Amino acid sequence: MIVVAGEALIDLVPERTSSAAAGDRLPALRPARGGGPYNTALALGRLGSPTAFCSRVSTDGFGEALLEGLRKDGVDTALVQRGQEPTTLAVASIGADGSAGYGFYVQGTADRLFTLPPSLPEGVNALSLGTCSLVLEPGASAYEELLRREAARGVFTTLDPNIRTGLIPDADAYRARFQGWLPHIGLLKLSIEDARWLADSQDAEDVETAVGEWLAAGPAAVVLTHGGEGLSVRRQDGSVLSVPGERVDIVDTIGAGDTVNAALLHRLAGHQALSAPALAKLDEAAWLDVLGFAARAAAITCSRAGAEPPYASELA
C-alpha cells in the first residue's frame, strides 16, 4: 500500500467565461476538491494502486466532500484525523496559458493541526509527502517526523515540494529545511520552477549543479517536470533521461504535477522499484516507460478543468 500524507483543501476555481460576458463583474468561483497530496492520493486510487490518505480534515461540509471523493475512488481514509476547524481554501487564478496561481486562506484551519499517527498499517511500502503540509506549523513538524520515522524503518519515501511562495515567510529557512529532508527521501520530484526557486537562481547551470547536490544528499533519483516540454530524470550515475510532453489542448494545469507524482509511484510499483536500491538499478527502458506514462497521465489532467486525474482505463 502507498500512503499519501498531507493537506486536503478546497480550490476556488474561476468559472470559464468570455471577457465580454464577464464585463466588470467579479469572477464566479467554483469549489473543487484539491490540495497536492489529496490530488496525488485520488490519482493513485483512480490508477488502481492500493492507497491510503493520511491527513487531518475538517468535519464541515467541505471536509465531508473531500473524504467522499477519496472513498469513491477506492482510497482508504482510516488514517485521516478529524477536527471542527474549517477547511483550508485556495483561490486559484488561471493564466492565458492555463497555468495556475493560488492565494490561500489557512489561518485556524483543520489540516494545520495534524499530529503524528502512532503507526502506519502493515504492508505500507511507500510514503508520499509535499506541498503546504511541510510548511504550515504545527502540522509541518508532525509530517516531517512521520517522514523521518518511516524512512528509518525502510519505507520508500517520495517528496514533491510544490513550492507555494506566499506561504513561506523565510525562504532561506525553508531551503535549509528542505536540505534536511533529502537524506530521508528515496525519490525527489519537482517542477523546474521549484528547482529554480530552491536553487535561488534562474541560471540553468546553477540549477543543474543544485540538482546534483540534492541527488548526492540522499535520493536515488530526481525527476524534473518541464511543463509542456515533458519530464526528465537524473540518476545516481549522473545520466539524464527525458521524454517529451504529450500535446493536448490545455484547459488548465491544476493537479498536473500531482498526477505525475501518482503516475510515477504507480508505474514504479509495476516495475517492482519502490525501494531506493531497486530504483537505483532501474534500467533506461524502464525509466522511459515510467516517465512516458507520467507524461500521458498529466496531459489528460491538463485537458480538463480542475484536478481531475485519469482512470487506468484512460491510459490503457
CSV table of C-alpha atoms in Angstrom, one decimal:
chain,number,residue,atom,x,y,z
A,1,MET,CA,0.0,0.0,0.0
A,2,ILE,CA,1.1,3.6,-0.7
A,3,VAL,CA,0.3,6.2,1.9
A,4,VAL,CA,0.0,9.8,0.8
A,5,ALA,CA,0.3,12.3,3.7
A,6,GLY,CA,-0.6,16.0,3.6
A,7,GLU,CA,-3.3,18.5,3.2
A,8,ALA,CA,-6.7,18.3,1.7
A,9,LEU,CA,-8.3,21.6,0.8
A,10,ILE,CA,-10.9,23.3,-1.4
A,11,ASP,CA,-9.8,25.1,-4.6
A,12,LEU,CA,-12.0,28.0,-5.5
A,13,VAL,CA,-11.6,28.0,-9.3
A,14,PRO,CA,-12.8,30.8,-11.6
A,15,GLU,CA,-15.6,29.7,-14.0
A,16,ARG,CA,-14.6,30.0,-17.6
A,17,THR,CA,-16.5,32.8,-19.2
A,18,SER,CA,-15.7,35.2,-22.0
A,19,SER,CA,-14.4,38.6,-21.1
A,20,ALA,CA,-17.4,40.2,-22.9
A,21,ALA,CA,-19.8,38.1,-20.9
A,22,ALA,CA,-18.0,38.8,-17.6
A,23,GLY,CA,-17.9,42.6,-18.1
A,24,ASP,CA,-16.9,44.3,-14.9
A,25,ARG,CA,-18.3,41.6,-12.7
A,26,LEU,CA,-16.2,39.7,-10.2
A,27,PRO,CA,-15.5,36.1,-11.5
A,28,ALA,CA,-17.7,33.3,-10.2
A,29,LEU,CA,-15.7,30.8,-8.2
A,30,ARG,CA,-16.5,27.1,-8.3
A,31,PRO,CA,-15.4,25.0,-5.3
A,32,ALA,CA,-13.3,21.9,-6.3
A,33,ARG,CA,-11.6,19.3,-4.2
A,34,GLY,CA,-7.8,19.8,-4.1
A,35,GLY,CA,-4.5,20.0,-2.3
A,36,GLY,CA,-1.4,18.4,-3.7
A,37,PRO,CA,-1.3,15.3,-1.5
A,38,TYR,CA,-5.1,14.9,-1.8
A,39,ASN,CA,-4.9,15.0,-5.6
A,40,THR,CA,-2.0,12.5,-5.6
A,41,ALA,CA,-4.0,10.1,-3.4
A,42,LEU,CA,-7.0,10.5,-5.7
A,43,ALA,CA,-4.9,9.9,-8.8
A,44,LEU,CA,-3.4,6.8,-7.3
A,45,GLY,CA,-6.8,5.4,-6.4
A,46,ARG,CA,-8.0,6.0,-10.0
A,47,LEU,CA,-5.0,4.2,-11.4
A,48,GLY,CA,-5.8,1.2,-9.2
A,49,SER,CA,-2.9,1.4,-6.7
A,50,PRO,CA,-3.8,0.4,-3.1
A,51,THR,CA,-3.7,3.8,-1.4
A,52,ALA,CA,-4.4,5.4,2.0
A,53,PHE,CA,-4.6,9.1,2.8
A,54,CYS,CA,-3.1,10.4,6.0
A,55,SER,CA,-4.2,13.9,7.0
A,56,ARG,CA,-6.4,16.0,9.2
A,57,VAL,CA,-9.7,17.0,7.6
A,58,SER,CA,-12.5,19.3,8.8
A,59,THR,CA,-15.9,17.9,9.9
A,60,ASP,CA,-17.5,20.7,7.9
A,61,GLY,CA,-19.3,20.2,4.6
A,62,PHE,CA,-16.2,20.7,2.5
A,63,GLY,CA,-14.3,18.1,4.6
A,64,GLU,CA,-17.1,15.6,4.1
A,65,ALA,CA,-17.0,16.2,0.4
A,66,LEU,CA,-13.2,15.7,0.4
A,67,LEU,CA,-13.4,12.3,2.1
A,68,GLU,CA,-16.3,11.2,0.0
A,69,GLY,CA,-14.3,11.9,-3.2
A,70,LEU,CA,-11.4,9.7,-1.9
A,71,ARG,CA,-13.7,6.8,-0.9
A,72,LYS,CA,-15.5,6.9,-4.2
A,73,ASP,CA,-12.2,6.2,-6.0
A,74,GLY,CA,-11.1,3.5,-3.5
A,75,VAL,CA,-8.7,5.4,-1.3
A,76,ASP,CA,-8.6,4.2,2.4
A,77,THR,CA,-9.4,7.1,4.8
A,78,ALA,CA,-8.8,5.3,8.1
A,79,LEU,CA,-5.7,7.3,8.8
A,80,VAL,CA,-7.5,10.7,8.4
A,81,GLN,CA,-7.8,12.7,11.6
A,82,ARG,CA,-10.9,15.0,12.0
A,83,GLY,CA,-11.4,18.4,13.6
A,84,GLN,CA,-14.1,21.0,13.8
A,85,GLU,CA,-11.9,23.8,12.4
A,86,PRO,CA,-12.7,25.0,8.9
A,87,THR,CA,-11.3,23.6,5.7
A,88,THR,CA,-8.4,25.4,4.1
A,89,LEU,CA,-9.3,27.4,1.0
A,90,ALA,CA,-7.1,28.1,-2.1
A,91,VAL,CA,-8.3,30.7,-4.6
A,92,ALA,CA,-6.9,29.8,-8.0
A,93,SER,CA,-6.2,32.2,-10.8
A,94,ILE,CA,-5.8,30.8,-14.3
A,95,GLY,CA,-3.4,32.4,-16.8
A,96,ALA,CA,-3.9,32.6,-20.5
A,97,ASP,CA,-1.7,29.6,-21.0
A,98,GLY,CA,-3.7,27.5,-18.4
A,99,SER,CA,-1.1,27.9,-15.6
A,100,ALA,CA,-2.5,28.3,-12.1
A,101,GLY,CA,-1.6,30.6,-9.3
A,102,TYR,CA,-3.0,30.4,-5.8
A,103,GLY,CA,-3.9,32.5,-2.8
A,104,PHE,CA,-4.5,30.7,0.5
A,105,TYR,CA,-6.8,31.1,3.5
A,106,VAL,CA,-5.1,28.9,6.1
A,107,GLN,CA,-5.5,30.6,9.5
A,108,GLY,CA,-7.1,28.3,12.1
A,109,THR,CA,-7.8,25.5,9.6
A,110,ALA,CA,-8.1,21.8,10.4
A,111,ASP,CA,-5.2,20.4,8.4
A,112,ARG,CA,-2.7,22.6,10.2
A,113,LEU,CA,-3.3,20.7,13.4
A,114,PHE,CA,-2.2,17.2,12.1
A,115,THR,CA,-0.5,15.1,14.7
A,116,LEU,CA,1.9,12.2,14.2
A,117,PRO,CA,0.0,8.9,13.9
A,118,PRO,CA,1.2,6.1,16.2
A,119,SER,CA,1.9,3.8,13.4
A,120,LEU,CA,1.1,3.1,9.7
A,121,PRO,CA,-0.6,-0.1,8.7
A,122,GLU,CA,1.4,-3.3,7.9
A,123,GLY,CA,2.1,-3.6,4.2
A,124,VAL,CA,2.9,0.1,3.6
A,125,ASN,CA,5.8,0.2,1.2
A,126,ALA,CA,5.8,3.8,0.1
A,127,LEU,CA,5.0,7.2,1.7
A,128,SER,CA,4.5,10.4,-0.4
A,129,LEU,CA,4.6,13.9,1.0
A,130,GLY,CA,4.8,17.5,0.0
A,131,THR,CA,3.2,21.0,-0.7
A,132,CYS,CA,1.6,23.1,2.1
A,133,SER,CA,1.7,20.3,4.7
A,134,LEU,CA,5.5,20.7,5.1
A,135,VAL,CA,5.3,24.5,5.5
A,136,LEU,CA,2.4,25.3,7.9
A,137,GLU,CA,3.1,24.7,11.6
A,138,PRO,CA,2.4,22.9,13.8
A,139,GLY,CA,1.4,20.2,11.4
A,140,ALA,CA,4.6,20.6,9.3
A,141,SER,CA,6.8,19.3,12.1
A,142,ALA,CA,4.5,16.3,12.6
A,143,TYR,CA,4.7,15.4,8.8
A,144,GLU,CA,8.5,15.8,9.0
A,145,GLU,CA,8.6,13.5,11.9
A,146,LEU,CA,6.5,11.0,10.0
A,147,LEU,CA,8.9,11.2,7.1
A,148,ARG,CA,11.9,10.5,9.2
A,149,ARG,CA,10.3,7.7,11.2
A,150,GLU,CA,9.0,5.8,8.2
A,151,ALA,CA,12.3,6.3,6.2
A,152,ALA,CA,14.2,4.9,9.2
A,153,ARG,CA,12.1,1.7,9.1
A,154,GLY,CA,12.7,1.2,5.4
A,155,VAL,CA,9.6,2.6,3.8
A,156,PHE,CA,10.3,4.1,0.4
A,157,THR,CA,9.6,7.9,0.5
A,158,THR,CA,8.9,10.5,-2.1
A,159,LEU,CA,8.8,14.3,-1.9
A,160,ASP,CA,7.3,16.9,-4.1
A,161,PRO,CA,8.0,20.3,-2.5
A,162,ASN,CA,5.4,22.0,-4.8
A,163,ILE,CA,6.5,25.4,-3.6
A,164,ARG,CA,3.9,28.0,-2.7
A,165,THR,CA,5.9,31.1,-2.0
A,166,GLY,CA,3.0,33.0,-0.4
A,167,LEU,CA,3.1,30.5,2.4
A,168,ILE,CA,6.8,30.7,3.1
A,169,PRO,CA,7.8,33.7,5.3
A,170,ASP,CA,11.6,32.8,5.3
A,171,ALA,CA,12.9,31.4,2.1
A,172,ASP,CA,16.4,30.7,3.4
A,173,ALA,CA,15.0,28.8,6.4
A,174,TYR,CA,12.8,26.7,4.1
A,175,ARG,CA,15.7,25.9,1.8
A,176,ALA,CA,17.7,24.8,4.8
A,177,ARG,CA,14.8,22.6,6.0
A,178,PHE,CA,14.5,21.1,2.5
A,179,GLN,CA,18.2,20.1,2.6
A,180,GLY,CA,17.5,18.3,5.9
A,181,TRP,CA,14.8,16.2,4.3
A,182,LEU,CA,16.9,14.9,1.5
A,183,PRO,CA,18.8,12.1,3.4
A,184,HIS,CA,15.4,10.6,4.2
A,185,ILE,CA,14.0,10.8,0.6
A,186,GLY,CA,14.0,7.9,-1.9
A,187,LEU,CA,12.7,9.9,-4.9
A,188,LEU,CA,12.6,13.6,-5.3
A,189,LYS,CA,10.2,15.1,-7.8
A,190,LEU,CA,9.9,18.8,-8.5
A,191,SER,CA,9.0,21.2,-11.2
A,192,ILE,CA,11.7,23.2,-13.0
A,193,GLU,CA,10.2,26.3,-11.4
A,194,ASP,CA,10.5,24.8,-8.0
A,195,ALA,CA,14.1,23.7,-8.7
A,196,ARG,CA,15.0,27.3,-9.7
A,197,TRP,CA,13.4,28.7,-6.5
A,198,LEU,CA,15.1,26.1,-4.3
A,199,ALA,CA,18.5,26.8,-6.1
A,200,ASP,CA,17.8,30.6,-5.7
A,201,SER,CA,18.8,31.0,-9.3
A,202,GLN,CA,17.4,31.3,-12.8
A,203,ASP,CA,20.6,30.2,-14.4
A,204,ALA,CA,20.4,26.7,-15.9
A,205,GLU,CA,24.0,25.8,-14.9
A,206,ASP,CA,23.3,26.8,-11.3
A,207,VAL,CA,20.1,24.7,-11.2
A,208,GLU,CA,21.9,21.7,-12.8
A,209,THR,CA,24.6,22.0,-10.0
A,210,ALA,CA,21.9,22.2,-7.3
A,211,VAL,CA,20.1,19.1,-8.7
A,212,GLY,CA,23.4,17.2,-8.5
A,213,GLU,CA,23.9,18.3,-4.9
A,214,TRP,CA,20.4,17.3,-3.9
A,215,LEU,CA,20.9,13.9,-5.6
A,216,ALA,CA,24.2,13.4,-3.7
A,217,ALA,CA,22.4,14.2,-0.4
A,218,GLY,CA,20.2,11.1,-0.5
A,219,PRO,CA,17.5,10.5,-3.2
A,220,ALA,CA,18.1,7.6,-5.6
A,221,ALA,CA,16.8,9.8,-8.4
A,222,VAL,CA,15.5,13.3,-9.1
A,223,VAL,CA,12.6,13.7,-11.6
A,224,LEU,CA,12.0,17.2,-13.0
A,225,THR,CA,8.9,18.3,-14.8
A,226,HIS,CA,9.3,20.9,-17.6
A,227,GLY,CA,5.7,21.9,-18.3
A,228,GLY,CA,4.7,21.1,-21.8
A,229,GLU,CA,8.3,20.1,-22.7
A,230,GLY,CA,8.0,16.9,-20.7
A,231,LEU,CA,9.9,15.2,-17.9
A,232,SER,CA,13.4,14.2,-17.1
A,233,VAL,CA,15.2,12.1,-14.5
A,234,ARG,CA,18.7,12.4,-13.2
A,235,ARG,CA,20.1,9.2,-11.8
A,236,GLN,CA,22.8,8.4,-9.3
A,237,ASP,CA,25.3,7.7,-12.1
A,238,GLY,CA,24.8,11.2,-13.4
A,239,SER,CA,22.9,10.2,-16.5
A,240,VAL,CA,19.8,12.1,-17.6
A,241,LEU,CA,16.8,10.6,-19.4
A,242,SER,CA,14.0,12.6,-20.9
A,243,VAL,CA,10.6,12.2,-22.5
A,244,PRO,CA,8.6,14.9,-24.4
A,245,GLY,CA,5.3,16.2,-23.2
A,246,GLU,CA,2.1,14.9,-24.7
A,247,ARG,CA,0.4,17.6,-26.9
A,248,VAL,CA,-3.2,18.4,-25.8
A,249,ASP,CA,-5.5,21.4,-25.8
A,250,ILE,CA,-4.8,22.7,-22.3
A,251,VAL,CA,-7.8,23.8,-20.2
A,252,ASP,CA,-5.6,24.4,-17.1
A,253,THR,CA,-2.7,22.8,-15.3
A,254,ILE,CA,-4.3,22.3,-11.9
A,255,GLY,CA,-3.3,18.9,-10.5
A,256,ALA,CA,-0.9,18.1,-13.3
A,257,GLY,CA,2.1,17.8,-11.0
A,258,ASP,CA,0.2,15.8,-8.5
A,259,THR,CA,-0.9,13.4,-11.3
A,260,VAL,CA,2.8,13.0,-12.2
A,261,ASN,CA,3.5,12.0,-8.5
A,262,ALA,CA,0.9,9.4,-8.6
A,263,ALA,CA,1.8,8.1,-12.1
A,264,LEU,CA,5.5,7.7,-11.1
A,265,LEU,CA,4.6,5.8,-8.0
A,266,HIS,CA,2.1,3.6,-9.8
A,267,ARG,CA,4.4,2.7,-12.6
A,268,LEU,CA,7.4,2.2,-10.4
A,269,ALA,CA,5.4,-0.2,-8.4
A,270,GLY,CA,4.7,-2.1,-11.6
A,271,HIS,CA,8.5,-2.4,-12.1
A,272,GLN,CA,9.0,-3.6,-8.5
A,273,ALA,CA,11.0,-0.4,-7.9
A,274,LEU,CA,9.5,1.1,-4.8
A,275,SER,CA,12.8,1.0,-2.9
A,276,ALA,CA,15.9,3.1,-3.1
A,277,PRO,CA,18.2,0.1,-4.2
A,278,ALA,CA,15.6,-1.1,-6.8
A,279,LEU,CA,15.2,2.5,-8.1
A,280,ALA,CA,19.0,2.9,-8.4
A,281,LYS,CA,19.1,-0.3,-10.6
A,282,LEU,CA,16.2,0.6,-12.8
A,283,ASP,CA,17.3,0.5,-16.4
A,284,GLU,CA,16.9,3.0,-19.2
A,285,ALA,CA,14.0,1.3,-20.9
A,286,ALA,CA,12.0,1.0,-17.6
A,287,TRP,CA,12.7,4.7,-16.7
A,288,LEU,CA,11.5,5.8,-20.2
A,289,ASP,CA,8.3,3.7,-19.7
A,290,VAL,CA,7.7,5.3,-16.2
A,291,LEU,CA,8.3,8.9,-17.5
A,292,GLY,CA,6.2,8.4,-20.6
A,293,PHE,CA,3.3,7.0,-18.5
A,294,ALA,CA,3.5,10.1,-16.2
A,295,ALA,CA,3.6,12.4,-19.2
A,296,ARG,CA,0.4,10.8,-20.7
A,297,ALA,CA,-1.4,11.0,-17.4
A,298,ALA,CA,-0.5,14.6,-16.8
A,299,ALA,CA,-1.6,15.6,-20.3
A,300,ILE,CA,-5.1,14.1,-19.6
A,301,THR,CA,-5.4,16.1,-16.4
A,302,CYS,CA,-4.4,19.3,-18.3
A,303,SER,CA,-7.1,18.6,-20.9
A,304,ARG,CA,-9.9,19.1,-18.4
A,305,ALA,CA,-10.9,21.7,-15.8
A,306,GLY,CA,-9.5,21.3,-12.3
A,307,ALA,CA,-7.7,18.5,-10.7
A,308,GLU,CA,-9.3,15.6,-12.5
A,309,PRO,CA,-6.7,12.9,-12.9
A,310,PRO,CA,-7.3,10.0,-15.3
A,311,TYR,CA,-8.5,6.5,-14.6
A,312,ALA,CA,-6.4,3.5,-15.5
A,313,SER,CA,-8.8,2.7,-18.4
A,314,GLU,CA,-7.9,6.1,-20.0
A,315,LEU,CA,-4.2,5.1,-20.1
A,316,ALA,CA,-4.6,1.5,-21.3
